[in-house]
Amino acid sequence: MVQTIVVHSSHFHVHLRQGSFSELITPHVRKGGFNLAYVMPNLKPPIVSTEQALNYKATLKKIDPNVDYLMTLYLSPDLTPDEIRKAKKAGIVGVKSYPRGVTTNSDGGIESYEAYYPVFEAMQEVDMVLNLHGEVPSDPEANIHVLNAEPQFLPHLFKIHAAFPSLRIVLEHATTRAAVEAVKLCGPTVACTITAHHLALIVDDWAGQSWNFCKPVAKYPDDRAALREVVKEGHPRFFLGSDSAPHPPHTKSTSTPTHACAAGIYTSPILLPMVAHLLESFEAIDKLQGFVSTHGRAFYHQPASSDTAITLRKVPGGRRVEESYNLGHDNLIPFWAGKPLDWEIVEA
C-alpha cells in the first residue's frame, strides 16, 4: 500500500467564523490533517485590536485546544502603529488587507494603501506579516472586473514592496500567471499562497455553478497551469493557504435578481487528502511536504512545534467526500461533495 507522511502540516489561511457556526467549522482544521491555522480576521465586526484577536483565539481554543492558532488583525483606519507594537508583543502574527467590497465581510476594506504607510513601517520594524487580498474593486468605467482584478492589483504589490523591502508580505490566494510571475520578481520577503481549489478549477467550472464560486474567481487554463507549475517547481516562496471559506448552504446554492450567491469554497475537512490528490494528478506529490508545511513555516518563522506526523495512504478506487457536515442547526456542504479522493488520512 502506498503511503506518504507529512510532518507539521500548516494551514496558512483559513476562515473559522464565529458563534455556533465556528463550533462546527473549527474542529475541521484537524479533521483535514492540520494542526496549525492562520486565522482570518473578517468577522462581524472585524478583528481590529489586539484584545479582540486574543479573545477570538481563546474562543477557538475552547472549541479545539489542540490547534496552534496564529492570529491576525484587519487593516482599517482604527489600526495604529502603537496597536501594531502591542499586537506583536501579544503574539499576533499578521495584518490582513481587504480592498473594499471584493469579498466576504470586506465592506470596511481599504481604498488607499499610502494612508497606511505608518502602519506598514511599524510592521516592518517589529517584523509582522502583511497579508494582501490581491484584487482591486471592479470598475466598469476602467474595464476592471473579476477576471482582471488580480493583475490590476499587482502594481500595488510592487509599490508596497519597494517602499518597505524588509516587510514580509504574502500575496494571498493567487489565481493568475501574472501573480506568480510578480511574486517571483520580488525579493525574499514576498511570498504567495495558493489554494487547493484554484489548483482544480478554471473559469468554466464556476460559470453557472455556485458551489465552485469564490473570490478571487478561478481563471483561465493557462493561469491554473502556472499555479501547478510553481508548485511542481517546489519554489520556497509559494505554499498552501486554503482560503477555506464556509457559508450556509442556502446562501451558496441560491441567488436572486438583487443578491448574488455567497463567494467561498469550503475545503477544511478534506484539505490534506485533496491536496495530495491534486498534486499527484500533475506529478507533484513529491512536493507535498514543502507545499503544505516546510515553505510556509519557514516564511512565517514557525518552527515545528511537536513530533506529530500525519500519515496519508492511497485508497484503491478512492473514498468519497462526505455530502455534508452538521452540528445542531448548522450545516455545511464541502467542495467536491460526493466525489472520490485518492488519498485519506490514516487515523492514529
Short mmCIF file of C-alpha atoms in Angstrom, two decimals:
data_model
loop_
_atom_site.label_atom_id
_atom_site.label_comp_id
_atom_site.label_asym_id
_atom_site.label_seq_id
_atom_site.Cartn_x
_atom_site.Cartn_y
_atom_site.Cartn_z
CA MET A 1 0.00 0.00 0.00
CA VAL A 2 1.35 3.42 -0.98
CA GLN A 3 1.82 5.73 1.98
CA THR A 4 3.38 9.13 2.49
CA ILE A 5 3.98 11.04 5.71
CA VAL A 6 3.58 14.79 6.12
CA VAL A 7 5.05 16.30 9.26
CA HIS A 8 3.72 19.51 10.86
CA SER A 9 1.18 20.32 8.16
CA SER A 10 0.23 24.00 8.30
CA HIS A 11 -2.97 25.76 7.23
CA PHE A 12 -1.82 29.31 6.27
CA HIS A 13 -5.17 30.99 5.53
CA VAL A 14 -8.46 29.77 6.96
CA HIS A 15 -11.81 31.28 7.93
CA LEU A 16 -13.21 29.93 11.20
CA ARG A 17 -16.18 32.31 11.50
CA GLN A 18 -17.93 32.90 14.85
CA GLY A 19 -20.79 31.73 17.07
CA SER A 20 -22.30 28.27 16.67
CA PHE A 21 -21.04 28.14 13.06
CA SER A 22 -17.48 28.25 14.42
CA GLU A 23 -18.18 25.25 16.64
CA LEU A 24 -18.91 23.20 13.52
CA ILE A 25 -16.01 24.59 11.49
CA THR A 26 -13.07 24.79 13.89
CA PRO A 27 -12.66 21.03 14.51
CA HIS A 28 -12.36 20.55 10.77
CA VAL A 29 -8.85 22.04 10.84
CA ARG A 30 -7.53 18.84 12.43
CA LYS A 31 -10.03 16.64 10.61
CA GLY A 32 -8.48 17.89 7.38
CA GLY A 33 -4.97 16.97 8.56
CA PHE A 34 -3.62 20.21 10.05
CA ASN A 35 -2.50 21.35 13.50
CA LEU A 36 -1.61 24.98 12.70
CA ALA A 37 -4.15 27.52 11.45
CA TYR A 38 -3.51 31.09 10.27
CA VAL A 39 -6.86 32.66 11.10
CA MET A 40 -8.51 35.40 9.05
CA PRO A 41 -9.98 38.47 10.86
CA ASN A 42 -13.00 39.35 8.67
CA LEU A 43 -15.67 38.69 11.29
CA LYS A 44 -18.68 40.88 12.08
CA PRO A 45 -17.36 43.18 13.47
CA PRO A 46 -13.82 42.63 12.13
CA ILE A 47 -10.86 41.94 14.41
CA VAL A 48 -9.14 45.32 14.59
CA SER A 49 -7.48 45.23 18.03
CA THR A 50 -5.11 43.04 19.99
CA GLU A 51 -7.77 42.45 22.63
CA GLN A 52 -10.29 41.25 20.05
CA ALA A 53 -7.74 38.91 18.48
CA LEU A 54 -6.79 37.37 21.83
CA ASN A 55 -10.44 36.93 22.80
CA TYR A 56 -11.15 35.26 19.46
CA LYS A 57 -8.15 32.95 19.93
CA ALA A 58 -9.42 31.99 23.41
CA THR A 59 -12.80 31.13 21.91
CA LEU A 60 -11.21 28.94 19.27
CA LYS A 61 -9.04 27.24 21.90
CA LYS A 62 -12.17 26.31 23.84
CA ILE A 63 -13.55 24.59 20.74
CA ASP A 64 -10.34 22.73 19.86
CA PRO A 65 -7.31 23.30 22.11
CA ASN A 66 -5.06 21.06 20.01
CA VAL A 67 -4.55 23.54 17.17
CA ASP A 68 -1.90 26.27 17.09
CA TYR A 69 -3.91 29.35 16.08
CA LEU A 70 -1.93 32.22 14.54
CA MET A 71 -4.00 35.38 14.79
CA THR A 72 -4.31 38.39 12.51
CA LEU A 73 -5.74 41.91 12.57
CA TYR A 74 -7.95 43.56 9.95
CA LEU A 75 -6.31 46.57 8.27
CA SER A 76 -8.60 49.52 8.91
CA PRO A 77 -8.41 53.21 9.93
CA ASP A 78 -8.65 52.08 13.56
CA LEU A 79 -5.28 50.33 13.35
CA THR A 80 -2.33 52.42 14.55
CA PRO A 81 1.45 51.90 14.82
CA ASP A 82 1.10 51.66 18.59
CA GLU A 83 -1.51 48.92 18.22
CA ILE A 84 0.88 47.07 15.88
CA ARG A 85 3.60 47.12 18.54
CA LYS A 86 1.11 45.97 21.16
CA ALA A 87 -0.08 43.17 18.89
CA LYS A 88 3.43 41.95 18.22
CA LYS A 89 4.18 41.72 21.95
CA ALA A 90 0.96 39.74 22.39
CA GLY A 91 1.94 37.21 19.72
CA ILE A 92 -0.30 38.41 16.89
CA VAL A 93 1.41 37.38 13.66
CA GLY A 94 -0.04 39.42 10.81
CA VAL A 95 -2.39 42.03 9.39
CA LYS A 96 -4.83 41.25 6.58
CA SER A 97 -5.69 43.83 3.94
CA TYR A 98 -9.01 43.62 2.09
CA PRO A 99 -9.77 46.07 -0.70
CA ARG A 100 -13.24 47.45 -0.11
CA GLY A 101 -16.07 45.17 -1.19
CA VAL A 102 -14.12 42.49 -3.06
CA THR A 103 -15.00 39.51 -0.85
CA THR A 104 -16.97 38.36 2.20
CA ASN A 105 -17.17 40.93 5.04
CA SER A 106 -14.88 43.43 3.28
CA ASP A 107 -17.18 46.45 3.27
CA GLY A 108 -14.76 48.10 5.69
CA GLY A 109 -11.80 47.39 3.43
CA ILE A 110 -9.21 49.92 2.34
CA GLU A 111 -9.20 52.27 -0.63
CA SER A 112 -5.69 53.79 -0.40
CA TYR A 113 -2.53 52.00 0.72
CA GLU A 114 -0.47 55.14 1.20
CA ALA A 115 -2.65 56.11 4.13
CA TYR A 116 -1.38 53.00 5.94
CA TYR A 117 2.33 53.54 5.37
CA PRO A 118 2.91 54.44 9.06
CA VAL A 119 1.29 51.11 9.99
CA PHE A 120 3.43 49.25 7.43
CA GLU A 121 6.53 50.98 8.80
CA ALA A 122 5.70 49.75 12.29
CA MET A 123 5.03 46.25 10.96
CA GLN A 124 8.40 46.23 9.22
CA GLU A 125 10.05 47.44 12.42
CA VAL A 126 8.57 44.69 14.62
CA ASP A 127 8.55 42.01 11.86
CA MET A 128 4.85 41.32 11.41
CA VAL A 129 3.43 39.92 8.17
CA LEU A 130 1.20 41.87 5.76
CA ASN A 131 -1.35 39.60 4.06
CA LEU A 132 -2.77 41.09 0.87
CA HIS A 133 -6.01 40.12 -0.80
CA GLY A 134 -4.64 40.84 -4.24
CA GLU A 135 -7.57 42.32 -6.13
CA VAL A 136 -8.88 45.79 -6.84
CA PRO A 137 -12.61 46.56 -6.78
CA SER A 138 -14.49 46.16 -10.05
CA ASP A 139 -14.95 49.35 -12.04
CA PRO A 140 -16.81 49.15 -15.37
CA GLU A 141 -15.59 52.61 -16.37
CA ALA A 142 -11.99 51.40 -16.11
CA ASN A 143 -12.73 47.93 -17.56
CA ILE A 144 -11.88 46.25 -14.24
CA HIS A 145 -13.78 43.06 -13.44
CA VAL A 146 -13.38 39.75 -11.59
CA LEU A 147 -11.21 38.25 -14.31
CA ASN A 148 -8.57 41.00 -14.35
CA ALA A 149 -8.87 42.39 -10.79
CA GLU A 150 -5.79 40.46 -9.68
CA PRO A 151 -3.37 41.60 -12.42
CA GLN A 152 -4.64 45.16 -11.88
CA PHE A 153 -3.63 44.88 -8.21
CA LEU A 154 -0.02 43.86 -8.83
CA PRO A 155 1.38 47.42 -9.17
CA HIS A 156 0.24 47.96 -5.58
CA LEU A 157 2.26 44.91 -4.51
CA PHE A 158 5.39 46.22 -6.23
CA LYS A 159 4.93 49.69 -4.75
CA ILE A 160 4.48 48.46 -1.16
CA HIS A 161 7.43 46.08 -1.51
CA ALA A 162 9.65 48.85 -2.87
CA ALA A 163 8.68 51.18 -0.03
CA PHE A 164 9.15 48.53 2.67
CA PRO A 165 11.67 45.99 1.38
CA SER A 166 12.09 44.27 4.75
CA LEU A 167 8.34 43.92 5.37
CA ARG A 168 7.24 40.33 4.97
CA ILE A 169 4.30 40.28 2.52
CA VAL A 170 2.07 37.41 1.44
CA LEU A 171 0.03 37.77 -1.74
CA GLU A 172 -2.94 35.63 -0.82
CA HIS A 173 -4.68 33.00 -2.97
CA ALA A 174 -3.03 33.78 -6.32
CA THR A 175 -5.05 32.77 -9.37
CA THR A 176 -3.10 34.06 -12.37
CA ARG A 177 0.17 33.54 -14.18
CA ALA A 178 0.75 37.28 -13.79
CA ALA A 179 0.60 36.97 -9.99
CA VAL A 180 3.02 34.04 -9.94
CA GLU A 181 5.50 35.93 -12.11
CA ALA A 182 5.11 39.08 -9.99
CA VAL A 183 5.95 37.29 -6.74
CA LYS A 184 8.96 35.67 -8.36
CA LEU A 185 10.21 39.12 -9.38
CA CYS A 186 10.02 40.35 -5.79
CA GLY A 187 12.64 39.80 -3.14
CA PRO A 188 12.76 37.07 -0.48
CA THR A 189 10.38 38.96 1.79
CA VAL A 190 7.43 38.41 -0.58
CA ALA A 191 5.62 35.06 -0.69
CA CYS A 192 2.38 33.73 -2.11
CA THR A 193 -0.34 31.32 -1.04
CA ILE A 194 -2.19 29.01 -3.42
CA THR A 195 -5.48 27.32 -2.59
CA ALA A 196 -6.38 23.72 -3.29
CA HIS A 197 -9.49 24.69 -5.24
CA HIS A 198 -7.57 27.01 -7.55
CA LEU A 199 -5.33 24.06 -8.42
CA ALA A 200 -8.50 22.26 -9.51
CA LEU A 201 -10.79 24.86 -11.11
CA ILE A 202 -10.90 27.07 -14.19
CA VAL A 203 -13.43 29.73 -15.20
CA ASP A 204 -15.75 27.21 -16.87
CA ASP A 205 -16.16 25.36 -13.57
CA TRP A 206 -17.82 28.26 -11.75
CA ALA A 207 -19.80 29.73 -14.62
CA GLY A 208 -23.30 28.63 -13.68
CA GLN A 209 -22.10 26.54 -10.70
CA SER A 210 -22.43 28.38 -7.41
CA TRP A 211 -20.62 25.72 -5.37
CA ASN A 212 -17.42 26.49 -7.32
CA PHE A 213 -17.78 30.26 -6.98
CA CYS A 214 -15.26 32.10 -4.83
CA LYS A 215 -13.29 35.32 -4.86
CA PRO A 216 -10.86 35.60 -6.40
CA VAL A 217 -12.57 33.55 -9.07
CA ALA A 218 -10.76 30.73 -10.84
CA LYS A 219 -9.26 31.98 -14.10
CA TYR A 220 -8.13 30.52 -17.43
CA PRO A 221 -6.50 27.13 -18.06
CA ASP A 222 -3.11 28.79 -18.57
CA ASP A 223 -3.43 30.50 -15.19
CA ARG A 224 -4.17 27.19 -13.47
CA ALA A 225 -1.20 25.71 -15.31
CA ALA A 226 1.03 28.45 -13.85
CA LEU A 227 -0.11 27.62 -10.32
CA ARG A 228 0.58 23.94 -10.89
CA GLU A 229 3.96 24.66 -12.44
CA VAL A 230 5.22 26.71 -9.49
CA VAL A 231 4.06 24.02 -7.04
CA LYS A 232 5.77 21.34 -9.12
CA GLU A 233 8.89 23.51 -9.19
CA GLY A 234 8.93 23.44 -5.40
CA HIS A 235 9.50 27.19 -5.19
CA PRO A 236 10.07 28.00 -1.49
CA ARG A 237 8.00 31.21 -1.51
CA PHE A 238 4.81 29.52 -2.70
CA PHE A 239 2.80 27.44 -0.23
CA LEU A 240 -0.69 26.33 0.73
CA GLY A 241 -3.22 28.83 2.01
CA SER A 242 -6.58 27.16 1.61
CA ASP A 243 -8.86 30.22 1.94
CA SER A 244 -11.40 27.64 3.12
CA ALA A 245 -14.48 29.85 3.41
CA PRO A 246 -17.67 28.26 4.75
CA HIS A 247 -21.16 29.56 4.07
CA PRO A 248 -24.58 28.12 4.96
CA PRO A 249 -25.85 26.04 2.01
CA HIS A 250 -28.83 28.28 1.33
CA THR A 251 -26.50 31.24 0.72
CA LYS A 252 -24.26 29.21 -1.60
CA SER A 253 -26.91 27.47 -3.66
CA THR A 254 -29.24 30.37 -4.39
CA SER A 255 -29.17 33.88 -5.76
CA THR A 256 -31.82 36.45 -6.56
CA PRO A 257 -32.06 39.30 -9.04
CA THR A 258 -30.75 41.60 -6.30
CA HIS A 259 -28.42 39.35 -4.33
CA ALA A 260 -25.60 37.10 -5.57
CA CYS A 261 -24.75 33.73 -4.10
CA ALA A 262 -22.05 33.68 -1.42
CA ALA A 263 -18.42 33.67 -2.58
CA GLY A 264 -16.39 30.94 -0.91
CA ILE A 265 -15.38 27.29 -1.15
CA TYR A 266 -15.18 25.01 1.88
CA THR A 267 -12.22 22.62 1.89
CA SER A 268 -11.06 22.38 5.53
CA PRO A 269 -12.35 18.88 6.41
CA ILE A 270 -10.80 17.27 3.31
CA LEU A 271 -7.85 19.57 2.78
CA LEU A 272 -4.73 17.42 3.11
CA PRO A 273 -6.11 14.40 1.20
CA MET A 274 -7.40 16.73 -1.51
CA VAL A 275 -4.04 18.49 -1.86
CA ALA A 276 -2.31 15.10 -2.16
CA HIS A 277 -4.90 14.02 -4.75
CA LEU A 278 -4.36 17.17 -6.79
CA LEU A 279 -0.56 17.20 -6.58
CA GLU A 280 -0.42 13.58 -7.67
CA SER A 281 -2.65 14.43 -10.65
CA PHE A 282 0.04 16.73 -12.06
CA GLU A 283 3.03 14.67 -10.90
CA ALA A 284 3.99 16.83 -7.92
CA ILE A 285 3.26 14.51 -4.99
CA ASP A 286 6.96 14.68 -4.06
CA LYS A 287 6.45 18.40 -3.36
CA LEU A 288 3.64 17.81 -0.83
CA GLN A 289 5.77 18.28 2.30
CA GLY A 290 7.20 21.58 1.15
CA PHE A 291 3.90 22.93 -0.13
CA VAL A 292 1.79 22.16 2.97
CA SER A 293 4.44 22.63 5.65
CA THR A 294 8.10 23.47 5.15
CA HIS A 295 7.83 26.53 2.87
CA GLY A 296 5.10 28.27 4.84
CA ARG A 297 6.61 27.57 8.25
CA ALA A 298 9.97 28.92 7.08
CA PHE A 299 8.43 32.14 5.77
CA TYR A 300 6.33 32.68 8.89
CA HIS A 301 9.23 31.76 11.23
CA GLN A 302 7.18 28.95 12.75
CA PRO A 303 9.38 26.03 13.81
CA ALA A 304 7.85 22.60 14.10
CA SER A 305 6.14 22.59 17.48
CA SER A 306 5.76 18.87 18.18
CA ASP A 307 6.55 15.42 16.87
CA THR A 308 3.09 15.00 15.38
CA ALA A 309 3.12 13.35 11.97
CA ILE A 310 0.22 12.84 9.59
CA THR A 311 0.18 9.64 7.55
CA LEU A 312 -1.66 9.54 4.23
CA ARG A 313 -2.40 6.40 2.28
CA LYS A 314 -3.61 5.75 -1.25
CA VAL A 315 -7.18 4.42 -1.44
CA PRO A 316 -7.89 1.94 -4.25
CA GLY A 317 -10.87 3.31 -6.11
CA GLY A 318 -10.93 6.43 -3.95
CA ARG A 319 -13.01 7.43 -0.93
CA ARG A 320 -15.98 9.71 -1.46
CA VAL A 321 -16.12 13.11 0.18
CA GLU A 322 -18.95 13.40 2.67
CA GLU A 323 -22.09 15.07 1.36
CA SER A 324 -22.45 17.41 4.34
CA TYR A 325 -21.30 18.21 7.86
CA ASN A 326 -23.82 19.01 10.58
CA LEU A 327 -23.91 20.29 14.16
CA GLY A 328 -27.16 21.40 15.74
CA HIS A 329 -28.94 23.70 13.31
CA ASP A 330 -25.77 24.43 11.32
CA ASN A 331 -24.68 22.50 8.27
CA LEU A 332 -22.09 22.77 5.52
CA ILE A 333 -21.51 21.19 2.13
CA PRO A 334 -17.82 20.76 1.29
CA PHE A 335 -16.04 21.19 -2.02
CA TRP A 336 -16.24 18.06 -4.19
CA ALA A 337 -19.07 16.61 -2.06
CA GLY A 338 -19.70 13.03 -3.17
CA LYS A 339 -16.63 12.86 -5.38
CA PRO A 340 -13.80 10.37 -4.76
CA LEU A 341 -10.40 11.36 -3.37
CA ASP A 342 -7.48 9.01 -3.97
CA TRP A 343 -5.87 9.70 -0.58
CA GLU A 344 -7.04 9.51 3.02
CA ILE A 345 -5.63 10.25 6.45
CA VAL A 346 -4.61 7.20 8.49
CA GLU A 347 -6.14 7.64 11.92
CA ALA A 348 -3.64 7.26 14.77
#
